[in-house]
Short mmCIF file of C-alpha atoms and ligand atoms in Angstrom, two decimals:
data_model
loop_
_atom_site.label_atom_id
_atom_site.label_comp_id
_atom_site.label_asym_id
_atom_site.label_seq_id
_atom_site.Cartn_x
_atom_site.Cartn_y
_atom_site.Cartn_z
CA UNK A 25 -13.76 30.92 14.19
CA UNK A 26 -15.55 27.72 15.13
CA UNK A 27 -14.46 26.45 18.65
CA UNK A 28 -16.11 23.58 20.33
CA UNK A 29 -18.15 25.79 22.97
CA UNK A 30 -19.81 27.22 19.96
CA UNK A 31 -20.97 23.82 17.77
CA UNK A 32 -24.80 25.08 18.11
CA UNK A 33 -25.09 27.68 15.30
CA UNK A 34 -24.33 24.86 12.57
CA UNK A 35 -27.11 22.91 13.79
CA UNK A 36 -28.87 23.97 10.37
CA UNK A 37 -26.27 22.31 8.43
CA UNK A 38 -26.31 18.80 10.71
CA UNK A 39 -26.68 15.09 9.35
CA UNK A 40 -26.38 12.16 11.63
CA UNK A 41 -24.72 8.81 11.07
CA UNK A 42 -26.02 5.50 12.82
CA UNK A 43 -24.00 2.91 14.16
CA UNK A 44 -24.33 -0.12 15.85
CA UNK A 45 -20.69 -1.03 16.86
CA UNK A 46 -18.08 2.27 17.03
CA UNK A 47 -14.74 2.10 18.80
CA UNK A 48 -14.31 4.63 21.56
CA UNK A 49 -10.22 5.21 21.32
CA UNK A 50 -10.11 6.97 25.27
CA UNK A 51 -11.90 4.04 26.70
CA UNK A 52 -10.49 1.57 24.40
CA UNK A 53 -13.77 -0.55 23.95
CA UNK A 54 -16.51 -0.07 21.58
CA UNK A 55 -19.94 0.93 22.18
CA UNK A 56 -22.97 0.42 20.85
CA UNK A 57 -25.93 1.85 18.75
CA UNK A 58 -24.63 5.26 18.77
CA UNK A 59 -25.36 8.12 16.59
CA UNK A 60 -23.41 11.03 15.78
CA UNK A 61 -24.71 14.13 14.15
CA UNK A 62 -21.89 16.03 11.97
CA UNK A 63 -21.92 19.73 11.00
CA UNK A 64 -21.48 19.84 6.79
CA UNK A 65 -19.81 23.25 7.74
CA UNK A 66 -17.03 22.85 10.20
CA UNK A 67 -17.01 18.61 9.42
CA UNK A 68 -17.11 18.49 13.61
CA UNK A 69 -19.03 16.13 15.88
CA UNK A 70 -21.83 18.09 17.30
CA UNK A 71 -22.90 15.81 19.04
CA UNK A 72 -23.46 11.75 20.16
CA UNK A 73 -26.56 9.99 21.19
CA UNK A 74 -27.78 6.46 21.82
CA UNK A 75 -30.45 4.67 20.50
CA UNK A 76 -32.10 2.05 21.99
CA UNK A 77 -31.97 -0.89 19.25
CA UNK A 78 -29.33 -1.48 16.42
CA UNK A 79 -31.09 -0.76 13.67
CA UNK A 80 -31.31 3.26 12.38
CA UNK A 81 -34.39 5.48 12.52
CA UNK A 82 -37.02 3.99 9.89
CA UNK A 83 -37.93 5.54 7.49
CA UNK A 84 -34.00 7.13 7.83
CA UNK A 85 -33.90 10.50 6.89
CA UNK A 86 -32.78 11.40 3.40
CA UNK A 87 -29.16 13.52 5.10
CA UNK A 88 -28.54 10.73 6.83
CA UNK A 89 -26.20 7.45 6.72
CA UNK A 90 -27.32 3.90 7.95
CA UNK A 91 -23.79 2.38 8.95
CA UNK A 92 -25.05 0.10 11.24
CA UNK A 93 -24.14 -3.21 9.13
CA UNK A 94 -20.42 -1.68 9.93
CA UNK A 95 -17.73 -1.59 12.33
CA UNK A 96 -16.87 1.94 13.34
CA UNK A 97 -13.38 3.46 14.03
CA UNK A 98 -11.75 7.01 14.41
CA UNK A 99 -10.47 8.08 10.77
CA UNK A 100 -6.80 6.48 10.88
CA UNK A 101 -3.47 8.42 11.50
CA UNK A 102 -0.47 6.69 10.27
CA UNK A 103 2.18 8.91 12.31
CA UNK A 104 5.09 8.18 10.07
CA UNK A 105 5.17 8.80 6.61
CA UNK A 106 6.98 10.04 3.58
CA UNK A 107 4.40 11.08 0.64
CA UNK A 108 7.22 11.88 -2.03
CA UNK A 109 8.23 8.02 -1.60
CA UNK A 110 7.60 5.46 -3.41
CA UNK A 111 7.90 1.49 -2.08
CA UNK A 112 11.66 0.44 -1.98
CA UNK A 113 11.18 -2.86 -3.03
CA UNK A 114 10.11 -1.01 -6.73
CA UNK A 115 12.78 1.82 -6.75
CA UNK A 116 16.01 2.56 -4.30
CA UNK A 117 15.72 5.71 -2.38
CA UNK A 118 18.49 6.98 -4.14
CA UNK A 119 16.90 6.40 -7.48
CA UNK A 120 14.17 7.95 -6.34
CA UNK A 121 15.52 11.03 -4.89
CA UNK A 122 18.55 11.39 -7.60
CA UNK A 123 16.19 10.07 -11.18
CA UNK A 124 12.57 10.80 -10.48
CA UNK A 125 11.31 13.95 -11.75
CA UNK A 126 9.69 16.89 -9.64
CA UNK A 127 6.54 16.11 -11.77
CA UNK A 128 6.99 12.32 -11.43
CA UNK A 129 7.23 12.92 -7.38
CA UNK A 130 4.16 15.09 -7.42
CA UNK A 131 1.96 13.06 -9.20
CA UNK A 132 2.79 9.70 -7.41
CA UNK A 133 2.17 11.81 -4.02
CA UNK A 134 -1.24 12.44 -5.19
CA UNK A 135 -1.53 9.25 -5.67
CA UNK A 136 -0.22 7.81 -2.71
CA UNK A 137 -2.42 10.31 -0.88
CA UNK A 138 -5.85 8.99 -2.54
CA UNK A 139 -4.54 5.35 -1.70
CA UNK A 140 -4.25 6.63 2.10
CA UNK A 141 -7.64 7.66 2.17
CA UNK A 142 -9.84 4.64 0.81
CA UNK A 143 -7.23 2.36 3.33
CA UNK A 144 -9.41 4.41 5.90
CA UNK A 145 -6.24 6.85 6.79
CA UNK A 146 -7.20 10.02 7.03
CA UNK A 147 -4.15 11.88 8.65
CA UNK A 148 -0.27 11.71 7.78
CA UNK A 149 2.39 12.35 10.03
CA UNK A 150 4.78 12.80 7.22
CA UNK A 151 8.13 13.52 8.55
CA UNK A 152 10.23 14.78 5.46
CA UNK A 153 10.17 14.80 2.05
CA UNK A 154 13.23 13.11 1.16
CA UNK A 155 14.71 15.61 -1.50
CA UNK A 156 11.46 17.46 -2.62
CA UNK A 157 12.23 20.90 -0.09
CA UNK A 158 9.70 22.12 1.04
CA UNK A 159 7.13 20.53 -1.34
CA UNK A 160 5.25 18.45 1.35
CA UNK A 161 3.63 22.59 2.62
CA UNK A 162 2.21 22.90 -1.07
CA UNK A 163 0.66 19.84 -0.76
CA UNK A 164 -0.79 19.85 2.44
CA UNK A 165 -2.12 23.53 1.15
CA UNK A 166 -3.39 21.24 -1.66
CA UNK A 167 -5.54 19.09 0.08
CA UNK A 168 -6.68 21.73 2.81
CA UNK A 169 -7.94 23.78 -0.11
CA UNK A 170 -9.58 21.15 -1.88
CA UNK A 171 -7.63 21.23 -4.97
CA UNK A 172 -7.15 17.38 -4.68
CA UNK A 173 -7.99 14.61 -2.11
CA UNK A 174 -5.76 13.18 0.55
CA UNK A 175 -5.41 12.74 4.27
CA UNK A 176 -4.63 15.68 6.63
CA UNK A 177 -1.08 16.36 6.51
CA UNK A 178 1.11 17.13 9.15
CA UNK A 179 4.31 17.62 7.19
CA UNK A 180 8.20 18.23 8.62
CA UNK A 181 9.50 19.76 5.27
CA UNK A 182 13.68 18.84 5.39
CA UNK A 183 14.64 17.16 8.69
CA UNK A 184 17.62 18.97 10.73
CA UNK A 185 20.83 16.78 10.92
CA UNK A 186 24.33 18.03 11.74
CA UNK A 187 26.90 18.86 8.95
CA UNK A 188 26.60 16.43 6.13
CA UNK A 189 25.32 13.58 8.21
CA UNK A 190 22.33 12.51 5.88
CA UNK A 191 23.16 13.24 2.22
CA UNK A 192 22.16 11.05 -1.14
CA UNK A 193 24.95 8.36 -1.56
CA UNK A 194 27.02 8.69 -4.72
CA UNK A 195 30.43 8.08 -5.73
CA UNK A 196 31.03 11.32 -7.79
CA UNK A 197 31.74 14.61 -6.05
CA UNK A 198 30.73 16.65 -8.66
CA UNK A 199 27.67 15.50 -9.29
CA UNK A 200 24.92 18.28 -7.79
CA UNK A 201 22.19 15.99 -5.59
CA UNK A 202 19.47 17.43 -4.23
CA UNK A 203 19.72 17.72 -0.94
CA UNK A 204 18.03 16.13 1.83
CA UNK A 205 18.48 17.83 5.14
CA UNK A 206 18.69 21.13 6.94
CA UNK A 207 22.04 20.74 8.66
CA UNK A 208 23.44 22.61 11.57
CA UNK A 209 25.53 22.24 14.00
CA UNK A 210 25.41 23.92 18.03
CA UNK A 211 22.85 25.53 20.05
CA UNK A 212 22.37 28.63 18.23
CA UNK A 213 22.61 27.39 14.33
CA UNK A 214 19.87 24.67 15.74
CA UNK A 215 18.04 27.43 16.85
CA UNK A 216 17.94 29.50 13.73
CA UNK A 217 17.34 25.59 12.26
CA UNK A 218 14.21 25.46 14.07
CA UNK A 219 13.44 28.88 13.09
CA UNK A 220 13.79 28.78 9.32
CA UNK A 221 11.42 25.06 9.50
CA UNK A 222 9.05 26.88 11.12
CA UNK A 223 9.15 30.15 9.53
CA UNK A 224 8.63 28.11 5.79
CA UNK A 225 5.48 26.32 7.30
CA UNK A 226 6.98 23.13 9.06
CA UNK A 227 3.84 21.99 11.52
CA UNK A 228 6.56 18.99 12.92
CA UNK A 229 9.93 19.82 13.60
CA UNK A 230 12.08 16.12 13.00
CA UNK A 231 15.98 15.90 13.62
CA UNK A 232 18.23 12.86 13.17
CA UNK A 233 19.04 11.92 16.90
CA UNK A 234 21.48 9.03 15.40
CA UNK A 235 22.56 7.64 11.62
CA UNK A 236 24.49 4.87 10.08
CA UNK A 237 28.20 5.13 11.51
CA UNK A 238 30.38 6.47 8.87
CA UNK A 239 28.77 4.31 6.20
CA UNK A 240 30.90 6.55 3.67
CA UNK A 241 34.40 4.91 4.71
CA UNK A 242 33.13 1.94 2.65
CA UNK A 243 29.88 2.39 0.47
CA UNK A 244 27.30 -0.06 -0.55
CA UNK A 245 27.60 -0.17 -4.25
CA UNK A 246 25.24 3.08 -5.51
CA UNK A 247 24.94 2.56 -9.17
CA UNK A 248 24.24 -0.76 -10.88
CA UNK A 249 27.58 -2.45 -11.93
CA UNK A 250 29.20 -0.40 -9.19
CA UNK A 251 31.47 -3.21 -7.52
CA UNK A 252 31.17 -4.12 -3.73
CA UNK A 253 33.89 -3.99 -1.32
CA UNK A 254 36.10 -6.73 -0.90
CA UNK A 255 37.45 -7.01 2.27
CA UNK A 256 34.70 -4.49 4.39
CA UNK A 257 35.55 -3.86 8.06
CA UNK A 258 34.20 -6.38 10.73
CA UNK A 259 31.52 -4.18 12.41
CA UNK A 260 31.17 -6.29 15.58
CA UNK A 261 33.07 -3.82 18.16
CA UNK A 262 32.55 -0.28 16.47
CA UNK A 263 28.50 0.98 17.24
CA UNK A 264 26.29 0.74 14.27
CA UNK A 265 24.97 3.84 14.84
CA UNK A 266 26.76 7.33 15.78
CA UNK A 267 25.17 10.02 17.74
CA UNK A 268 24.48 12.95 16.04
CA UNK A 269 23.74 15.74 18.35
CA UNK A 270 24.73 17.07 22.03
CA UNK A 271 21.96 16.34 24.54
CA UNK A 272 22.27 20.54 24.80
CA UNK A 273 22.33 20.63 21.52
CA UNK A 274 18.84 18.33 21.32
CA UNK A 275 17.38 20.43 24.49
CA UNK A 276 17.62 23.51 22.12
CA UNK A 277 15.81 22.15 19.49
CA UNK A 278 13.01 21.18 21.84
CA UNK A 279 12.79 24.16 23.93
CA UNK A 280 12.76 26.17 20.31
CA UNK A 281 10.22 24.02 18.86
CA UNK A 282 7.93 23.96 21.69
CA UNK A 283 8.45 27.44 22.36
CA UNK A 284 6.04 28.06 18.96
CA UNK A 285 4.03 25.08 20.22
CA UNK A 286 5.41 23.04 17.67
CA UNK A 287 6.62 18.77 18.49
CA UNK A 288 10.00 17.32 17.54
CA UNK A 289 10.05 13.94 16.01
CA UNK A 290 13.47 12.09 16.58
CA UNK A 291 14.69 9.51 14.24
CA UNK A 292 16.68 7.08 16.75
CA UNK A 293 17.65 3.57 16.35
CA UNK A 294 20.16 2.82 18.95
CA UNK A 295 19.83 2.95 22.72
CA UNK A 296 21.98 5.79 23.08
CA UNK A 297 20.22 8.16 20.85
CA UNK A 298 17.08 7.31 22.14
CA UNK A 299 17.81 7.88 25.21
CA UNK A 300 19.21 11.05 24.54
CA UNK A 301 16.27 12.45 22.43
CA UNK A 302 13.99 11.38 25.06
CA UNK A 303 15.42 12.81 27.80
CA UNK A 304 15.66 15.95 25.59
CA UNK A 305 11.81 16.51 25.67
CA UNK A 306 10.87 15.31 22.11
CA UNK A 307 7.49 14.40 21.89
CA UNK A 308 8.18 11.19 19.73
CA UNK A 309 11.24 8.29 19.01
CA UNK A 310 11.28 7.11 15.46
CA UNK A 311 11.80 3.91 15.00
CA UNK A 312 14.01 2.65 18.32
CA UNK A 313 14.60 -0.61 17.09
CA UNK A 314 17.47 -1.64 18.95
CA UNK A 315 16.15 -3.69 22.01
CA UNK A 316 17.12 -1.76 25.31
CA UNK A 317 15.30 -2.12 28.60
CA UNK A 318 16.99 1.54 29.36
CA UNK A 319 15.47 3.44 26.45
CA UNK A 320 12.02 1.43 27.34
CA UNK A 321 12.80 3.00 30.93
CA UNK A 322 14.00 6.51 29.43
CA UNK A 323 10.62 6.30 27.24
CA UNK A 324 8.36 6.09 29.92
CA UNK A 325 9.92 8.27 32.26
CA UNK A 326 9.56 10.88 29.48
CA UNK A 327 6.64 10.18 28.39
CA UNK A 328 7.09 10.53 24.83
CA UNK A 329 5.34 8.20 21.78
CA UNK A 330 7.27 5.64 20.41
CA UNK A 331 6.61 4.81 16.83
CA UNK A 332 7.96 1.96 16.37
CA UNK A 333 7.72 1.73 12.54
CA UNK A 334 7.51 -1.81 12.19
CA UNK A 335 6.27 -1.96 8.54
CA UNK A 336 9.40 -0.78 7.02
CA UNK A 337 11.97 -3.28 9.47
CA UNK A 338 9.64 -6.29 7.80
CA UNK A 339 11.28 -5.24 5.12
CA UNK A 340 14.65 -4.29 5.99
CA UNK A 341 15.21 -6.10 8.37
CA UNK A 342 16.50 -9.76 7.98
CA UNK A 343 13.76 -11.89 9.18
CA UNK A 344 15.54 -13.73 11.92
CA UNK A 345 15.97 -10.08 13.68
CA UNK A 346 13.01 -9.32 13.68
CA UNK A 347 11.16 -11.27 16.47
CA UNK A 348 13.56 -9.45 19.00
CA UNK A 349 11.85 -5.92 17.46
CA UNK A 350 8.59 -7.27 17.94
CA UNK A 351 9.91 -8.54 21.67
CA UNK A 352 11.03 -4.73 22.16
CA UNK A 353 7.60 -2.97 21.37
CA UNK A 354 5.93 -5.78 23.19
CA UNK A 355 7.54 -4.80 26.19
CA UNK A 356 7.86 -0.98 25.86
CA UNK A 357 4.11 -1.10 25.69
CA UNK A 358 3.87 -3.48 28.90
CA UNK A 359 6.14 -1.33 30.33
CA UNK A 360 3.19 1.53 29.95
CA UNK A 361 5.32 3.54 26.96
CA UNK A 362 2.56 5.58 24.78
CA UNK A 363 2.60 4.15 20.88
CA UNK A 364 1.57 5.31 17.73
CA UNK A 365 1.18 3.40 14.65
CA UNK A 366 3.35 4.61 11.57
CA UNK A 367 4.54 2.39 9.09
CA UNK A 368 7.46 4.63 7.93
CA UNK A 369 5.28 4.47 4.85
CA UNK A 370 6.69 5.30 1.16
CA UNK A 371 9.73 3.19 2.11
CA UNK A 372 6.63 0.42 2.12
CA UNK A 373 3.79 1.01 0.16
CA UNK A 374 0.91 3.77 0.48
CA UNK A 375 -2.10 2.38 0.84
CA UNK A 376 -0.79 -0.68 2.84
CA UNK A 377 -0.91 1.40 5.96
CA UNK A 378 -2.83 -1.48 7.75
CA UNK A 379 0.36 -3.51 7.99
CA UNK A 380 1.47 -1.84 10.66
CA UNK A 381 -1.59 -2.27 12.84
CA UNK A 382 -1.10 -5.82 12.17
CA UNK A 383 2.18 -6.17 12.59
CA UNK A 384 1.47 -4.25 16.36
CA UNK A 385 -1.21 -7.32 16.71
CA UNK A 386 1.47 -9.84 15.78
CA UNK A 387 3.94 -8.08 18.45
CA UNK A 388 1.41 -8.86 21.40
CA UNK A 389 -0.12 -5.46 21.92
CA UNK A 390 -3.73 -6.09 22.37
CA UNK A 391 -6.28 -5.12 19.77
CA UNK A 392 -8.28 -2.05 21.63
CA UNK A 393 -4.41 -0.66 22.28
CA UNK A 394 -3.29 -1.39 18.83
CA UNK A 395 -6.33 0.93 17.84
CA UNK A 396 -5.90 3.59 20.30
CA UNK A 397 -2.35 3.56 18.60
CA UNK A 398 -3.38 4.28 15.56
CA UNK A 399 -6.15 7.11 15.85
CA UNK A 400 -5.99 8.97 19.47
CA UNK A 401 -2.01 8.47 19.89
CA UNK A 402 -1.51 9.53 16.51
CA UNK A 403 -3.39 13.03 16.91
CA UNK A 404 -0.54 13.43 20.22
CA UNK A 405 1.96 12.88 18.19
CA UNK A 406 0.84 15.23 15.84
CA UNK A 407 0.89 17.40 18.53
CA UNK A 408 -2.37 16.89 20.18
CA UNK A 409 -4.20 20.13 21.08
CA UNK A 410 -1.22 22.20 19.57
CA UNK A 411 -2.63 21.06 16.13
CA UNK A 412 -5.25 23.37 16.54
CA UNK A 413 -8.44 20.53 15.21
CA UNK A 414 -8.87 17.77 17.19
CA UNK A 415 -9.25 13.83 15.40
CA UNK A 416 -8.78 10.34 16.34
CA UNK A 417 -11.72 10.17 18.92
CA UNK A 418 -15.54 10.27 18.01
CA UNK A 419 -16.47 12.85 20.57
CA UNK A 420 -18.55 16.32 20.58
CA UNK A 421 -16.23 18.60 18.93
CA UNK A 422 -13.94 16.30 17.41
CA UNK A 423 -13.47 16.25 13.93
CA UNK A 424 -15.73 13.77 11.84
CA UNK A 425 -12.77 11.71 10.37
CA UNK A 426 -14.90 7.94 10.37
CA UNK A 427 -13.88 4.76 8.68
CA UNK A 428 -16.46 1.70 8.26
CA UNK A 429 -14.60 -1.80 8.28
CA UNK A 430 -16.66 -5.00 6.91
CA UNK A 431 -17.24 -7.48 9.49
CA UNK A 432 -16.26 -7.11 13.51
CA UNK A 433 -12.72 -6.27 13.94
CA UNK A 434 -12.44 -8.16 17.30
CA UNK A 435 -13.56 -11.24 16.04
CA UNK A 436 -11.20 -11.25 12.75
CA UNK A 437 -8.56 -8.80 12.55
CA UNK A 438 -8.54 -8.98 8.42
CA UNK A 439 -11.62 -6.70 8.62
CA UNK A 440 -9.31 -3.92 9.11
CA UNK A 441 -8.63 -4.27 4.90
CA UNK A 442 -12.07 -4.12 4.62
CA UNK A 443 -12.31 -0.65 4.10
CA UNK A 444 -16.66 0.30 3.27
CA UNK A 445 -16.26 3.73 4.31
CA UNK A 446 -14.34 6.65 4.60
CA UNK A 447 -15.23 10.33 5.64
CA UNK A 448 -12.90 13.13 6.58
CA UNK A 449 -14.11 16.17 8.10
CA UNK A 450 -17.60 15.67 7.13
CA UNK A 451 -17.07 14.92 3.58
CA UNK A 452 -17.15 11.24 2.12
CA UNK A 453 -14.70 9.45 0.45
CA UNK A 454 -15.87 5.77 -0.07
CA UNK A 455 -19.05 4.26 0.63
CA UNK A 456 -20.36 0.75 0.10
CA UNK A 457 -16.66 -0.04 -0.64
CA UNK A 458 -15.90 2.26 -3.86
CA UNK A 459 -14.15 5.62 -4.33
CA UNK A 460 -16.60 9.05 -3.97
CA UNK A 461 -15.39 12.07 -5.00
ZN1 ZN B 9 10.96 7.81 7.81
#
């Protein structure tokens, strides 16, 4: 076993890439003219150097890689994701989950996986595979093995949700739907919840903190020429969202979880919920969209990650709602609340991941923060050192996950879809702008 005290015995297998302008994401500013020489073997930073000009060593060594006509960032994390989904605005969720083939899914996650890496992402946070079981573990086994190309996946496998709280909509009862949650309801059936995640491979425990309230009593239409409601209930004095589990019942999934050193995502949109879950112990808040100073508050106090998913409420969202979203993050992040950048991607396409680092931008949060959100922040929400490799920080002993934009990033933030290199653990995946491997 490799462990970062003992980086010297793959010396032998070294090669060192030259930069002139690399982001540091603990320090938040980017240095310049370093060098970093990579182990082929264990695809870890053995070490960093500087050099005293720009350029790279001429005549440059046949191993290594001139990048110094680049700008250099930490491999990216999106740290919400859902592989086996395509983009909405193609194909409804439902129609995806109840239509598409197991082959169909597959395929299109392979896809969406080699999309992820040449937009410079190379870790998922992929919390659930919305009707595909426990799918998401074969394919992260997949990619690990090197049976096809992707970003490192962190995967959740089925969410936990009390008794049918998050189920495919349809109309007919008898119709067998695959389903999309591992419900369970009190301490100990959470427990053995927890357990059975975690015992089929889970590496990210997520739960529904909150969901639509009672959107059953009257449906949106769920097949085409299904007819609409005619008279639906005024909304405006029942909550939006319900509360799904006890704050015991939340405390037992996080002391179980964390017990096997494993984090618990919480899907949350309301101020209650999020509130709840964070005062719980989870390690993350989905989504949190409703503004609330008290869940900024309960946040920080916590000190849990807020992912604010931004990406997917530009497009659910109607657009006069959304500047008060972008108000919220604004402030949770003055207000000193950690954030990590996932897009709730699948829901919005693969591939697109940038959006959501510009859409952080567009919120206020300053560029070197927006960046830290998106590579250090989302290795802690992975679980940081509990994930057992360390990425999102180009450090001795940290894995050599490095993405090359065209043109400087803090002078024009488009650069970021400029995407001239990728390399994941060593191994490259793009250079000079087109697909390797
Ligand atoms: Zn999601």
């Amino acid at each position: 076993m490799a462990s970062p005290n003992s980086l010297s015995i793959y010396e032998d297998e070294s090669f060192t890439i030259h930069t002139a302008l690399l982001f540091s994401s603990p320090y938040r500013m980017f240095l310049q003219n370093i060098s970093l020489v990579i182990s082929r073997t264990s695809g870890l930073i053995l070490k960093t150097y500087s050099r005293a000009s720009a350029s790279a060593p001429d005549p440059l060594p046949p191993s290594d890689i001139d990048l110094t006509h680049l700008t250099i960032l930490p491999g990216l994390v999106d740290a919400h994701t859902h592989i086996f989904l395509h983009a909405y605005s193609e194909v409804s969720a439902t129609h995806q989950m109840l239509h598409e083939s197991p082959v169909e899914r597959i395929l299109r996650a392979s896809n969406h996986a080699r999309a992820a890496l040449d937009a410079g992402f190379t870790t998922y946070r992929d919390l659930g595979t919305e009707g595909m079981a426990t799918a998401d573990i074969s394919l992260r086994d997949a990619i690990n093995r090197g049976i096809t190309p992707g970003p490192r996946l962190f995967i959740a496998t089925d969410p936990i949700t009390t008794s049918s709280s998050y189920t495919i909509a349809n109309e007919n009862p008898t119709l067998h739907v695959p389903r999309l949650a591992d419900e369970a309801d009190g301490t100990s059936a959470l427990r053995a919840a927890v357990r059975r995640r975690l015992g089929a491979g889970a590496d990210i425990i997520k739960i529904y903190a909150d969901q639509e309230s009672r959107a059953g009593r009257y449906p949106e239409p769920s097949f085409p020429g299904a007819l609409p409601m005619r008279f639906p209930p005024l909304w405006g004095d029942v909550p939006q969202h319900i509360t799904l589990f006890t704050a015991e019942e939340m405390a037992a999934v996080v002391d179980e979880a964390h017990a096997a050193h494993c984090p618990v995502a919480a899907h949350a949109s309301s101020p209650k919920a999020v509130i709840r879950a964070a005062r719980a112990g989870v390690d993350t808040i989905e989504h949190g969209q409703e503004p609330s100073a008290e869940a900024i508050s309960a946040m920080r106090k916590a000190g849990c990650i807020f992912v604010p998913t931004l990406s997917v409420m530009e497009y659910e969202v109607p657009a006069d709602v959304l500047p008060r979203m972008y108000a919220h993050t604004y402030a949770a992040w003055k207000d000193g609340v950690k954030i990590a950048c996932g897009g709730d991607t699948g829901p919005v396409p693969h591939g697109q991941n940038v959006r959501e680092l510009e859409l952080l931008l567009g919120a206020g949060v300053p560029l070197a923060d927006v960046l830290a959100a998106a590579t250090v922040r989302g290795w802690e929400a992975c679980g940081g050192e509990w994930c057992g490799r360390r990425f999102g920080v180009l450090q001795e002993g940290w894995a050599a996950d490095i993405v090359g934009l065209e043109g400087d990033v803090r002078e024009d933030a488009s650069a970021l879809r400029r995407v001239a290199f990728v390399m994941k653990d060593g191994e490259v995946w793009k250079r000079d702008g087109r697909r390797v491997g």
